[in-house]
Amino acid sequence: MLAKRSPFLLILPLIFYSSSVSSSELLSEDINSLFSDLQIYSKARELLIKNEGRDLLTLLPSTLDLSSLVKFVPKSQFFSEPSISVTNFITLKPLNNLLHPSNLGVLFAYKNGILELREVIGTLLYKLDLGYEAKLLATTNSYDDIKFAVISGKSHLQIFSVIIDKPSKPLTIEEMGLQSTKVLISIYKESEIELEEELTSLMFYIRSGKKYWITGDVNGGLTFMSLNGVKEIHPLLNLGPVLALDRFGPQIIVSTTKATGVLNMNNYELQNPCFVGGSSMTLDALNMSSIVHVSYENEVHVLDTRTVSAEQFMCKEIKKISRQAERIISTKDSIILWNLGTATFLHPTKYEYINEIEICKKKESGNMSTFRNAAGTVFIVFHCSNEAYVYEYVQSKNSSSMNDFSSVRYIVVILIVLALGYWQYTKARKPKVSKEKKNN
Protein backbone atom coordinates (compact mmCIF):
# COMPACT_ATOMS: atom_id res chain seq x y z
CA MET A 1 0.00 0.00 0.00
CA LEU A 2 2.84 2.37 0.80
CA ALA A 3 4.22 2.03 -2.75
CA LYS A 4 0.96 3.33 -4.25
CA ARG A 5 0.98 6.53 -2.19
CA SER A 6 2.29 9.78 -3.57
CA PRO A 7 5.75 10.80 -2.34
CA PHE A 8 4.20 14.17 -1.56
CA LEU A 9 2.46 12.66 1.45
CA LEU A 10 5.78 11.46 2.76
CA ILE A 11 7.35 14.91 2.71
CA LEU A 12 4.47 16.60 4.52
CA PRO A 13 6.38 16.42 7.84
CA LEU A 14 9.23 18.32 6.15
CA ILE A 15 6.79 21.05 5.10
CA PHE A 16 5.45 21.36 8.64
CA TYR A 17 9.01 21.43 9.96
CA SER A 18 9.96 24.24 7.56
CA SER A 19 6.92 26.29 8.57
CA SER A 20 7.74 25.84 12.26
CA VAL A 21 11.29 27.04 11.61
CA SER A 22 9.92 30.12 9.84
CA SER A 23 7.66 30.87 12.81
CA SER A 24 10.61 30.44 15.12
CA GLU A 25 12.62 32.93 13.05
CA LEU A 26 9.80 35.49 13.27
CA LEU A 27 9.67 35.03 17.03
CA SER A 28 13.43 35.46 17.17
CA GLU A 29 13.11 38.83 15.39
CA ASP A 30 10.57 40.00 17.98
CA ILE A 31 12.85 38.91 20.81
CA ASN A 32 15.84 40.69 19.27
CA SER A 33 13.76 43.87 19.02
CA LEU A 34 12.88 43.58 22.69
CA PHE A 35 16.52 43.06 23.60
CA SER A 36 17.45 46.24 21.71
CA ASP A 37 14.88 48.21 23.72
CA LEU A 38 16.24 46.75 26.94
CA GLN A 39 19.76 47.82 26.07
CA ILE A 40 18.64 51.40 25.40
CA TYR A 41 16.68 51.42 28.65
CA SER A 42 19.65 50.13 30.67
CA LYS A 43 21.97 52.77 29.21
CA ALA A 44 19.48 55.54 30.03
CA ARG A 45 19.15 54.25 33.57
CA GLU A 46 22.91 54.24 34.06
CA LEU A 47 23.09 57.91 33.04
CA LEU A 48 20.28 58.80 35.44
CA ILE A 49 22.05 57.08 38.30
CA LYS A 50 25.29 58.94 37.63
CA ASN A 51 23.60 62.33 37.39
CA GLU A 52 20.86 62.16 39.98
CA GLY A 53 21.64 59.15 42.17
CA ARG A 54 18.40 57.29 41.53
CA ASP A 55 18.74 53.56 42.16
CA LEU A 56 15.17 52.26 42.10
CA LEU A 57 14.28 52.64 38.43
CA THR A 58 14.55 48.98 37.44
CA LEU A 59 15.70 45.67 38.84
CA LEU A 60 18.59 45.54 36.34
CA PRO A 61 21.86 46.83 37.90
CA SER A 62 23.81 49.54 36.12
CA THR A 63 26.96 47.38 36.07
CA LEU A 64 25.21 44.68 34.03
CA ASP A 65 27.01 43.45 30.94
CA LEU A 66 24.53 44.33 28.18
CA SER A 67 25.34 41.17 26.23
CA SER A 68 23.70 39.08 28.94
CA LEU A 69 20.36 40.77 28.24
CA VAL A 70 20.15 38.69 25.08
CA LYS A 71 19.43 35.64 27.21
CA PHE A 72 18.35 36.87 30.63
CA VAL A 73 14.99 38.66 30.37
CA PRO A 74 13.20 40.05 33.47
CA LYS A 75 9.51 39.14 33.67
CA SER A 76 8.40 40.55 37.04
CA GLN A 77 9.51 41.76 40.46
CA PHE A 78 7.77 42.59 43.70
CA PHE A 79 8.49 43.30 47.35
CA SER A 80 6.50 41.89 50.24
CA GLU A 81 6.21 42.86 53.89
CA PRO A 82 6.60 39.30 55.25
CA SER A 83 9.72 37.39 54.25
CA ILE A 84 9.43 34.68 51.61
CA SER A 85 9.98 31.15 52.85
CA VAL A 86 9.83 29.03 49.68
CA THR A 87 8.71 29.28 46.03
CA ASN A 88 7.91 26.92 43.17
CA PHE A 89 6.48 27.05 39.65
CA ILE A 90 3.09 25.54 38.88
CA THR A 91 1.44 24.78 35.51
CA LEU A 92 -1.83 26.67 34.96
CA LYS A 93 -4.81 25.74 32.82
CA PRO A 94 -4.86 27.54 29.43
CA LEU A 95 -7.99 29.71 29.24
CA ASN A 96 -7.98 31.44 25.83
CA ASN A 97 -5.54 34.24 26.64
CA LEU A 98 -7.06 35.05 30.04
CA LEU A 99 -3.67 34.18 31.52
CA HIS A 100 -0.08 34.72 30.38
CA PRO A 101 0.73 32.68 27.20
CA SER A 102 3.25 30.57 29.12
CA ASN A 103 0.39 29.16 31.26
CA LEU A 104 2.85 29.24 34.12
CA GLY A 105 2.34 30.45 37.67
CA VAL A 106 4.51 30.84 40.75
CA LEU A 107 3.58 29.84 44.29
CA PHE A 108 5.02 32.07 47.01
CA ALA A 109 4.87 30.84 50.61
CA TYR A 110 5.63 33.43 53.29
CA LYS A 111 6.90 33.03 56.82
CA ASN A 112 3.62 34.38 58.22
CA GLY A 113 1.68 31.45 56.69
CA ILE A 114 0.28 33.26 53.64
CA LEU A 115 0.50 31.51 50.26
CA GLU A 116 0.08 33.41 46.99
CA LEU A 117 -0.45 32.16 43.45
CA ARG A 118 0.87 34.61 40.84
CA GLU A 119 1.41 34.60 37.10
CA VAL A 120 5.03 34.77 35.92
CA ILE A 121 4.42 38.44 35.09
CA GLY A 122 3.57 39.07 38.76
CA THR A 123 -0.24 39.32 38.64
CA LEU A 124 -1.81 38.03 41.86
CA LEU A 125 -4.32 35.26 41.12
CA TYR A 126 -5.10 33.83 44.56
CA LYS A 127 -4.19 34.41 48.20
CA LEU A 128 -4.60 31.75 50.87
CA ASP A 129 -3.82 31.64 54.60
CA LEU A 130 -2.22 28.27 55.37
CA GLY A 131 -1.92 29.09 59.06
CA TYR A 132 1.71 27.96 59.22
CA GLU A 133 5.06 28.57 57.53
CA ALA A 134 5.73 26.27 54.58
CA LYS A 135 9.13 24.61 54.78
CA LEU A 136 9.08 22.70 51.46
CA LEU A 137 6.86 22.99 48.40
CA ALA A 138 6.35 20.74 45.36
CA THR A 139 3.90 20.92 42.44
CA THR A 140 2.54 18.66 39.70
CA ASN A 141 3.58 19.39 36.11
CA SER A 142 0.28 19.13 34.22
CA TYR A 143 -2.78 21.39 34.07
CA ASP A 144 -5.03 18.31 33.84
CA ASP A 145 -4.49 17.61 37.54
CA ILE A 146 -3.10 20.68 39.33
CA LYS A 147 -1.90 19.92 42.84
CA PHE A 148 0.79 21.05 45.24
CA ALA A 149 2.20 19.58 48.43
CA VAL A 150 3.42 21.58 51.42
CA ILE A 151 5.61 20.47 54.31
CA SER A 152 5.49 22.42 57.55
CA GLY A 153 7.25 21.86 60.85
CA LYS A 154 9.31 18.69 60.84
CA SER A 155 7.03 16.07 59.33
CA HIS A 156 3.62 17.58 58.55
CA LEU A 157 2.51 17.15 54.91
CA GLN A 158 -0.58 18.68 53.31
CA ILE A 159 -1.78 18.18 49.73
CA PHE A 160 -3.90 20.79 47.94
CA SER A 161 -5.88 20.69 44.70
CA VAL A 162 -6.25 23.69 42.40
CA ILE A 163 -9.24 24.23 40.10
CA ILE A 164 -9.02 27.00 37.48
CA ASP A 165 -11.88 28.03 35.19
CA LYS A 166 -13.41 30.99 33.40
CA PRO A 167 -15.55 33.25 35.63
CA SER A 168 -19.26 33.28 34.79
CA LYS A 169 -19.82 36.47 36.81
CA PRO A 170 -17.73 39.15 38.56
CA LEU A 171 -15.74 37.65 41.41
CA THR A 172 -15.44 38.89 44.98
CA ILE A 173 -13.55 37.85 48.11
CA GLU A 174 -14.12 34.16 48.74
CA GLU A 175 -14.19 32.37 52.06
CA MET A 176 -10.81 30.67 51.56
CA GLY A 177 -8.89 33.59 50.14
CA LEU A 178 -8.63 36.60 47.87
CA GLN A 179 -8.56 35.90 44.14
CA SER A 180 -8.16 37.77 40.90
CA THR A 181 -11.16 38.75 38.81
CA LYS A 182 -9.46 37.33 35.68
CA VAL A 183 -10.16 33.67 36.40
CA LEU A 184 -12.15 31.54 38.82
CA ILE A 185 -9.80 29.69 41.18
CA SER A 186 -10.57 27.26 43.98
CA ILE A 187 -7.87 25.81 46.23
CA TYR A 188 -8.86 23.19 48.76
CA LYS A 189 -7.00 20.82 51.06
CA GLU A 190 -7.26 17.26 49.78
CA SER A 191 -5.37 15.33 52.45
CA GLU A 192 -3.11 15.74 55.46
CA ILE A 193 -0.41 13.33 56.67
CA GLU A 194 1.84 13.29 59.71
CA LEU A 195 5.04 11.34 58.97
CA GLU A 196 7.39 9.96 61.59
CA GLU A 197 10.68 11.30 60.24
CA GLU A 198 11.91 14.89 59.99
CA LEU A 199 11.58 15.76 56.29
CA THR A 200 14.37 17.48 54.36
CA SER A 201 13.29 17.28 50.69
CA LEU A 202 10.14 16.93 48.58
CA MET A 203 9.52 16.12 44.90
CA PHE A 204 6.72 15.21 42.47
CA TYR A 205 7.43 12.09 40.37
CA ILE A 206 5.77 10.06 37.58
CA ARG A 207 6.61 6.46 36.73
CA SER A 208 4.68 4.35 34.19
CA GLY A 209 1.74 6.73 34.40
CA LYS A 210 1.52 6.57 38.20
CA LYS A 211 2.11 9.78 40.14
CA TYR A 212 3.92 10.08 43.46
CA TRP A 213 5.09 12.54 46.06
CA ILE A 214 8.58 11.61 47.26
CA THR A 215 10.09 12.91 50.49
CA GLY A 216 13.61 12.57 51.89
CA ASP A 217 14.36 12.65 55.61
CA VAL A 218 17.18 13.16 58.12
CA ASN A 219 17.51 9.40 58.65
CA GLY A 220 18.51 8.80 55.02
CA GLY A 221 15.14 7.42 54.00
CA LEU A 222 12.76 8.05 51.11
CA THR A 223 8.98 7.88 51.30
CA PHE A 224 6.86 7.24 48.19
CA MET A 225 3.26 8.42 48.53
CA SER A 226 0.38 8.37 46.09
CA LEU A 227 -0.95 11.66 44.76
CA ASN A 228 -3.60 11.78 47.50
CA GLY A 229 -1.03 11.09 50.23
CA VAL A 230 -1.25 7.35 50.85
CA LYS A 231 2.15 6.04 52.02
CA GLU A 232 3.38 3.14 49.85
CA ILE A 233 7.15 2.57 50.11
CA HIS A 234 9.77 3.71 52.62
CA PRO A 235 13.28 2.52 51.64
CA LEU A 236 16.36 3.45 53.71
CA LEU A 237 19.53 4.49 51.85
CA ASN A 238 21.73 4.69 55.00
CA LEU A 239 23.92 7.36 53.41
CA GLY A 240 23.10 10.29 55.66
CA PRO A 241 20.24 12.80 55.48
CA VAL A 242 18.69 13.28 52.03
CA LEU A 243 19.52 16.85 50.97
CA ALA A 244 18.17 17.08 47.42
CA LEU A 245 16.00 15.21 44.91
CA ASP A 246 15.69 15.65 41.15
CA ARG A 247 14.35 13.65 38.23
CA PHE A 248 14.70 13.08 34.50
CA GLY A 249 12.07 10.82 32.98
CA PRO A 250 11.94 7.69 35.15
CA GLN A 251 15.33 8.41 36.74
CA ILE A 252 15.49 9.75 40.28
CA ILE A 253 18.70 11.50 41.33
CA VAL A 254 19.33 11.55 45.09
CA SER A 255 21.93 13.61 46.93
CA THR A 256 22.68 12.93 50.60
CA THR A 257 25.39 14.19 52.93
CA LYS A 258 27.61 11.29 51.81
CA ALA A 259 26.75 10.37 48.22
CA THR A 260 24.92 11.30 45.02
CA GLY A 261 23.57 8.85 42.48
CA VAL A 262 20.69 7.36 40.50
CA LEU A 263 18.12 5.40 42.49
CA ASN A 264 17.65 1.79 41.35
CA MET A 265 13.86 1.32 41.33
CA ASN A 266 14.21 -2.46 41.74
CA ASN A 267 16.12 -2.53 45.03
CA TYR A 268 15.85 1.19 45.99
CA GLU A 269 19.60 1.64 46.31
CA LEU A 270 21.90 4.17 44.67
CA GLN A 271 23.58 2.62 41.64
CA ASN A 272 27.36 3.00 41.68
CA PRO A 273 27.15 6.45 43.36
CA CYS A 274 29.64 9.25 43.51
CA PHE A 275 30.57 9.67 47.16
CA VAL A 276 30.03 13.39 47.47
CA GLY A 277 26.99 15.11 48.89
CA GLY A 278 25.54 18.53 48.29
CA SER A 279 22.48 20.55 49.22
CA SER A 280 21.86 21.63 45.62
CA MET A 281 22.09 19.77 42.33
CA THR A 282 20.81 20.18 38.81
CA LEU A 283 20.31 18.16 35.65
CA ASP A 284 22.14 19.51 32.62
CA ALA A 285 20.19 20.23 29.43
CA LEU A 286 23.31 20.09 27.25
CA ASN A 287 23.60 16.30 27.02
CA MET A 288 19.99 15.14 27.07
CA SER A 289 19.99 15.75 30.85
CA SER A 290 22.36 12.89 31.59
CA ILE A 291 24.85 15.18 33.34
CA VAL A 292 24.27 16.11 36.98
CA HIS A 293 25.98 19.04 38.68
CA VAL A 294 26.27 19.06 42.47
CA SER A 295 27.41 22.17 44.34
CA TYR A 296 29.50 21.59 47.45
CA GLU A 297 31.23 24.55 49.12
CA ASN A 298 33.65 25.95 46.47
CA GLU A 299 33.33 22.98 44.13
CA VAL A 300 31.06 21.76 41.36
CA HIS A 301 30.98 17.97 41.07
CA VAL A 302 30.12 16.62 37.61
CA LEU A 303 28.35 13.26 37.37
CA ASP A 304 27.28 11.34 34.28
CA THR A 305 24.17 9.20 34.82
CA ARG A 306 24.63 7.36 31.50
CA THR A 307 27.51 5.38 33.01
CA VAL A 308 25.22 3.76 35.60
CA SER A 309 23.93 1.05 33.26
CA ALA A 310 27.48 0.23 32.20
CA GLU A 311 28.56 -0.06 35.85
CA GLN A 312 31.20 2.61 35.38
CA PHE A 313 32.30 5.20 37.89
CA MET A 314 29.66 7.91 37.89
CA CYS A 315 31.68 10.81 39.31
CA LYS A 316 33.56 12.33 36.36
CA GLU A 317 35.36 15.43 37.59
CA ILE A 318 35.49 18.18 40.19
CA LYS A 319 35.65 21.84 39.18
CA LYS A 320 36.84 24.53 41.58
CA ILE A 321 34.73 27.70 41.54
CA SER A 322 35.46 31.16 42.88
CA ARG A 323 32.61 31.27 45.39
CA GLN A 324 30.22 29.07 47.29
CA ALA A 325 26.80 28.38 45.81
CA GLU A 326 23.58 28.15 47.78
CA ARG A 327 21.86 26.83 44.67
CA ILE A 328 22.97 25.68 41.21
CA ILE A 329 21.06 25.35 37.94
CA SER A 330 22.19 24.58 34.41
CA THR A 331 21.05 25.53 30.92
CA LYS A 332 22.45 24.80 27.46
CA ASP A 333 24.44 28.02 27.62
CA SER A 334 25.69 28.28 31.18
CA ILE A 335 25.82 27.05 34.74
CA ILE A 336 24.15 29.53 37.10
CA LEU A 337 25.29 29.76 40.72
CA TRP A 338 23.09 31.56 43.25
CA ASN A 339 24.68 33.02 46.37
CA LEU A 340 23.74 35.96 48.63
CA GLY A 341 21.50 37.61 46.07
CA THR A 342 23.91 37.32 43.13
CA ALA A 343 23.63 35.07 40.06
CA THR A 344 27.02 34.00 38.66
CA PHE A 345 27.20 32.55 35.14
CA LEU A 346 29.82 29.92 34.25
CA HIS A 347 30.65 28.25 30.92
CA PRO A 348 28.56 25.03 30.65
CA THR A 349 31.56 22.74 30.00
CA LYS A 350 34.69 24.72 30.95
CA TYR A 351 33.13 26.22 34.12
CA GLU A 352 34.93 29.49 33.48
CA TYR A 353 33.50 32.78 34.75
CA ILE A 354 31.26 34.56 32.20
CA ASN A 355 29.29 37.18 34.05
CA GLU A 356 27.36 37.92 37.23
CA ILE A 357 24.22 39.89 38.02
CA GLU A 358 23.27 41.31 41.40
CA ILE A 359 19.62 40.32 41.61
CA CYS A 360 18.62 41.29 45.15
CA LYS A 361 19.20 44.68 46.70
CA LYS A 362 20.14 43.08 50.02
CA LYS A 363 23.11 40.71 50.36
CA GLU A 364 21.14 37.98 52.10
CA SER A 365 20.75 34.25 51.74
CA GLY A 366 17.86 33.24 49.57
CA ASN A 367 16.71 30.56 47.20
CA MET A 368 15.59 30.02 43.63
CA SER A 369 13.29 27.70 41.70
CA THR A 370 13.38 26.78 38.02
CA PHE A 371 11.02 25.50 35.34
CA ARG A 372 11.95 24.31 31.84
CA ASN A 373 9.13 24.13 29.28
CA ALA A 374 8.92 21.83 26.24
CA ALA A 375 10.56 24.45 24.01
CA GLY A 376 13.63 24.53 26.25
CA THR A 377 12.99 27.98 27.72
CA VAL A 378 13.97 28.22 31.38
CA PHE A 379 12.05 30.33 33.89
CA ILE A 380 13.78 31.23 37.16
CA VAL A 381 12.39 32.82 40.30
CA PHE A 382 14.93 34.29 42.74
CA HIS A 383 14.00 35.41 46.23
CA CYS A 384 15.90 36.99 49.11
CA SER A 385 14.03 37.82 52.30
CA ASN A 386 11.16 40.03 51.06
CA GLU A 387 12.34 40.42 47.43
CA ALA A 388 11.26 38.24 44.50
CA TYR A 389 12.32 38.36 40.83
CA VAL A 390 11.17 36.21 37.92
CA TYR A 391 13.39 35.87 34.83
CA GLU A 392 13.07 34.09 31.51
CA TYR A 393 16.33 32.58 30.28
CA VAL A 394 16.24 32.36 26.46
CA GLN A 395 18.67 29.71 25.30
CA SER A 396 20.58 30.07 22.04
CA LYS A 397 19.59 27.91 19.08
CA ASN A 398 23.09 26.69 18.29
CA SER A 399 24.01 25.70 21.83
CA SER A 400 22.80 22.13 21.64
CA SER A 401 25.02 19.44 20.23
CA MET A 402 24.35 18.02 16.78
CA ASN A 403 24.21 14.64 18.48
CA ASP A 404 21.35 15.77 20.70
CA PHE A 405 18.51 13.77 19.16
CA SER A 406 16.09 14.99 21.81
CA SER A 407 15.32 17.80 19.39
CA VAL A 408 12.21 17.12 17.33
CA ARG A 409 13.71 18.43 14.10
CA TYR A 410 16.29 15.64 13.90
CA ILE A 411 13.64 13.00 14.57
CA VAL A 412 11.45 14.40 11.78
CA VAL A 413 14.36 14.39 9.31
CA ILE A 414 15.23 10.78 10.18
CA LEU A 415 11.60 9.68 9.71
CA ILE A 416 11.44 11.40 6.32
CA VAL A 417 14.64 9.71 5.15
CA LEU A 418 13.42 6.29 6.33
CA ALA A 419 10.01 6.77 4.68
CA LEU A 420 11.52 7.82 1.34
CA GLY A 421 13.98 4.94 1.49
CA TYR A 422 11.21 2.43 2.16
CA TRP A 423 9.11 3.90 -0.65
CA GLN A 424 12.00 3.52 -3.13
CA TYR A 425 12.60 -0.03 -1.87
CA THR A 426 8.98 -1.13 -2.37
CA LYS A 427 8.87 0.60 -5.74
CA ALA A 428 11.95 -1.30 -6.92
CA ARG A 429 10.50 -4.65 -5.79
CA LYS A 430 7.18 -4.10 -7.53
CA PRO A 431 6.90 -6.69 -10.39
CA LYS A 432 7.06 -5.13 -13.84
CA VAL A 433 4.21 -5.97 -16.22
CA SER A 434 5.22 -6.40 -19.87
CA LYS A 435 3.29 -4.63 -22.61
CA GLU A 436 2.17 -7.98 -24.10
CA LYS A 437 0.64 -9.17 -20.80
CA LYS A 438 -0.88 -5.76 -20.28
CA ASN A 439 -2.54 -5.90 -23.75
CA ASN A 440 -3.81 -9.42 -23.15
Short mmCIF file of N, CA and C in Angstrom, two decimals, residues 72-76 120 378-382 389-394:
data_model
loop_
_atom_site.label_atom_id
_atom_site.label_comp_id
_atom_site.label_asym_id
_atom_site.label_seq_id
_atom_site.Cartn_x
_atom_site.Cartn_y
_atom_site.Cartn_z
N PHE A 72 18.89 36.77 29.29
CA PHE A 72 18.35 36.87 30.63
C PHE A 72 17.32 38.00 30.67
N VAL A 73 16.04 37.66 30.54
CA VAL A 73 14.99 38.66 30.37
C VAL A 73 14.14 38.74 31.63
N PRO A 74 14.05 39.92 32.28
CA PRO A 74 13.20 40.05 33.47
C PRO A 74 11.73 39.99 33.10
N LYS A 75 10.94 39.25 33.89
CA LYS A 75 9.51 39.14 33.67
C LYS A 75 8.71 39.90 34.72
N SER A 76 9.14 39.85 35.99
CA SER A 76 8.40 40.55 37.04
C SER A 76 9.27 40.67 38.28
N VAL A 120 3.60 34.47 36.02
CA VAL A 120 5.03 34.77 35.92
C VAL A 120 5.27 36.26 35.73
N VAL A 378 13.85 28.40 29.94
CA VAL A 378 13.97 28.22 31.38
C VAL A 378 13.43 29.46 32.09
N PHE A 379 12.53 29.26 33.03
CA PHE A 379 12.05 30.33 33.89
C PHE A 379 12.68 30.15 35.27
N ILE A 380 13.11 31.26 35.86
CA ILE A 380 13.78 31.23 37.16
C ILE A 380 13.13 32.26 38.07
N VAL A 381 12.84 31.86 39.30
CA VAL A 381 12.39 32.82 40.30
C VAL A 381 13.44 32.87 41.41
N PHE A 382 13.98 34.05 41.67
CA PHE A 382 14.93 34.29 42.74
C PHE A 382 14.20 34.98 43.89
N TYR A 389 12.09 37.99 42.23
CA TYR A 389 12.32 38.36 40.83
C TYR A 389 12.14 37.13 39.96
N VAL A 390 11.39 37.30 38.88
CA VAL A 390 11.17 36.21 37.92
C VAL A 390 11.85 36.58 36.61
N TYR A 391 12.67 35.66 36.09
CA TYR A 391 13.39 35.87 34.83
C TYR A 391 13.04 34.74 33.86
N GLU A 392 13.14 35.09 32.58
CA GLU A 392 13.07 34.09 31.51
C GLU A 392 14.45 34.00 30.88
N TYR A 393 15.00 32.78 30.84
CA TYR A 393 16.33 32.58 30.28
C TYR A 393 16.17 31.98 28.89
N VAL A 394 16.40 32.79 27.85
CA VAL A 394 16.24 32.36 26.46
C VAL A 394 17.53 31.72 26.00
#
